[in-house]
């Protein structure tokens, strides 16, 4: 309720500010139907919401004001100074009430005089006005409240009748029958377009919310908050469409609303049937809104069957209700209903409440006496006839749900948000992009400058630009929830169709990403979710047979990491059967039998993204995945994203999507080759390797003329950028390798120089150049020159280095390892026999020692050394890492002295023999790459060199036996 | 032949020929700018220019019209044109005047004009002291025409 209340206050406050202004405008231009319409709408929204939230006073004021406005609109009443001041008084009264609500949570306050004045005003002319009976001033709520219950048709006629009449004319005008229309109406139509647009937009948002709320409600039928929120959304739509004269839409929403009233009043609780009916209504409303936005009227379809079905649902509830109203669910005290359904039901209500009250008092003396009061409040509008009740009401102002949170000042929430057109944001984003480029230029130019003032100004510009960039990006950010909101509905419908039980869970709903990306993510995510429901999660019987709970779980996760948004869609279903995919792939000729036998099942599962397999019906039926997966992948790659799948047979499947935060400005690595600079988007960047000239002969090997580098035991194909781009000969000297990954293709790109990282603005290339696959676009560098952006995938394809074994080592367990260590750590840098660099956290190291090789002895097959009166087992680092002894011959080059890193406590120590102790450094560890082998946590760049992080705990675990054994022996 | 509306042409020189393009398509004329070559691009595409933050593709008209290459040290001028395909910079040797040609003193190019020239040159205006050859700019910068030189890259 707190959220609802806050939202109500915020919206009302906004409306109110507009209201005062519009009334003034109206006074100056009384014939302006557009303004009048806007005033009416604001008042009506406040009325509806206040009725729902149980602010009876506020509702009465707005209701009476609405009547007056109706007269104005009908031309029965003329807007003169007196009327205008009364209306302004209304605005003030509403403001008073809102402040009271914000401060105290109630709308106490005496505005009877004003109300009477208003009612007099509208009644004076009521006989002139051909509207069905106006409500009596003393019981407005019961007739015209949003929850008009079984007053159904009367309420529609009264509450929105006058508006509806007007709207009908407008509707006809929309349909083109101008000839018999008064010109005023036409003008109104013209001017109402803006209001209509807002209405459509708002309603669509509301419907999306209702969709997901209904699903939630089905699961927790007792959630009043949800129900109220749904109710309110539907009521707003109903009210406004009545006002516009979309009578078919109104009729439908009205029936739906009646059904909701029953639910809210607890006459019966949410069932599957009702949920289905309501969801069908939401769909119908959405269809009508679409019709309105396209053709200006609410279509020819009357949805009579749906309306009948809904009425039946409603009636069904009524019958039940007459039999036995459940005292526990009828009119719960925390939710006052401003209007009870029907007068003839009031007695039922009273008895129900009596039961409740007696039950309450029976429970003991500690029952809050306010309970009784609160119960009477909902009764108040129900039937004013019982004397006791009416008197109670008049003597006691309406109690509402005074939520403790509502007590705190809420003025701060007002005017907290505004609506902005997306094109405005788009152009703003473009401008910021240009500014970033200009900033880069200035910063570069100033770098060589002596004048400190200029430098200071440039630095300031630099900072402000960065902040501005961030700010503008933020305006375009939307929570991923806007995509997810409709998924529970999708899952619900689909799982019922498949006869499955599936629960949707969401984590990180508020994770934000750029609006354009959100749009682009919609289809792929929906598709993946569908797939998981359809093929991933098994039927309840199968699940039970497999020892899993009957209800499957579909988990949606989103989080930020490394400047990217990660989205995971996981199910706890059957997983993907790699063997089936393999069979299919071999049958389709995608794989040779030999190739297939070498592939891990993870690698095979990744083949579901291949187009050749995705369309194969057999695979989808058996293995469960694949329809349109290549489309999903293509769509995600279109927005520079990547998708991956992890699956475990019988345990489930996880689809992992990574997308950049925004498309317009991307971080990139700048490299040069052949005196040209190129930008490589960091999305594709894995790590950087530098090979000194002296080591090149060893480090680069050739397979049939193709250069490869042995990177931690794996062959990395090398691509020379010079050759691919025909740039002439590479520079002699050290070799710089940029390890890139795109799609299935991982390779090392050899460039002359690695410069730095920069934020770049991607600019498209001319049509004629788009056929060159190696460039993704161009950007402008700090010095004003143009640099081309390399397309990793394009280069890989051009060089034909499509690796068969991408990310071989990325397994689930490694993914779980800590990927980021934010704090600065003191690290010991050592080298391995194959000249790899390894970092060991110094705080886990006991000592560094140096032993003469001759001092070492053998104990069993373990090398040991006597050290401080104990036997210290020695473990060769390369052995632990199972490293190939590249370039190291045991006989020849055994060093005289061995360097040992000692771990562990006194008496239980172990020595790690390394080739060389390089340095001790203080670094903030940011692990870039995934671990490529056991015993390593990951890779990081330390002092510009790629360094692996030694996994101390894994090491100690692996040698634990050794320590114990030798410890006992000693 | 009917009397045509006077049409202004931006004129320029290439090798020993005198060319013109419709002045409305010309955005501006700038001095030589540093050009970033685009590897693997058609040979007529000299590269990319940064025009106040806008990236413009530079097309060498000499290469396009199969004229001999510019002598070393000769710096071309950029004629920046706006087309539905985006902004392009046409590299020309020298820039001439803007001429208003209203008369009917033009003829279609002779049929025996070979290669690209025959395709791109629309009209030959018979001026007092020279022939002005006019080109259709949309054709000059079309991907189809530019990519015809791709294999030469």
mmCIF file of C-alpha atoms in Angstrom, chain A residues 768-769, chain B residues 41-47 57-66 89-91 116 140 142-150 152-153:
data_model
loop_
_atom_site.group_PDB
_atom_site.id
_atom_site.type_symbol
_atom_site.label_atom_id
_atom_site.label_comp_id
_atom_site.label_asym_id
_atom_site.label_seq_id
_atom_site.Cartn_x
_atom_site.Cartn_y
_atom_site.Cartn_z
ATOM 1 C CA UNK A 768 30.462 1.114 -50.207
ATOM 2 C CA UNK A 769 32.785 0.172 -47.356
ATOM 3 C CA UNK B 41 38.695 -0.864 -49.635
ATOM 4 C CA UNK B 42 38.184 -0.293 -53.336
ATOM 5 C CA UNK B 43 41.173 1.521 -54.781
ATOM 6 C CA UNK B 44 39.089 4.581 -55.643
ATOM 7 C CA UNK B 45 38.323 5.075 -51.957
ATOM 8 C CA UNK B 46 41.292 6.976 -50.642
ATOM 9 C CA UNK B 47 40.158 6.744 -47.083
ATOM 10 C CA UNK B 57 34.604 8.921 -47.272
ATOM 11 C CA UNK B 58 37.122 10.333 -49.714
ATOM 12 C CA UNK B 59 36.832 9.196 -53.325
ATOM 13 C CA UNK B 60 39.665 9.818 -55.735
ATOM 14 C CA UNK B 61 38.045 10.977 -58.943
ATOM 15 C CA UNK B 62 41.193 10.391 -60.932
ATOM 16 C CA UNK B 63 41.193 6.753 -59.994
ATOM 17 C CA UNK B 64 37.474 6.533 -60.553
ATOM 18 C CA UNK B 65 37.696 7.953 -64.060
ATOM 19 C CA UNK B 66 40.750 5.879 -64.807
ATOM 20 C CA UNK B 89 34.620 13.981 -50.353
ATOM 21 C CA UNK B 90 35.621 14.021 -54.006
ATOM 22 C CA UNK B 91 39.305 14.595 -54.549
ATOM 23 C CA UNK B 116 33.764 4.438 -66.205
ATOM 24 C CA UNK B 140 29.613 8.566 -58.636
ATOM 25 C CA UNK B 142 27.067 4.561 -55.382
ATOM 26 C CA UNK B 143 28.377 1.425 -53.759
ATOM 27 C CA UNK B 144 28.004 -0.332 -57.077
ATOM 28 C CA UNK B 145 30.372 2.024 -58.880
ATOM 29 C CA UNK B 146 32.859 2.229 -56.039
ATOM 30 C CA UNK B 147 33.015 -1.471 -55.485
ATOM 31 C CA UNK B 148 33.734 -2.144 -59.091
ATOM 32 C CA UNK B 149 37.301 -1.347 -58.207
ATOM 33 C CA UNK B 150 37.377 -3.693 -55.294
ATOM 34 C CA UNK B 152 41.963 -3.959 -57.828
ATOM 35 C CA UNK B 153 42.563 -3.384 -54.137
#
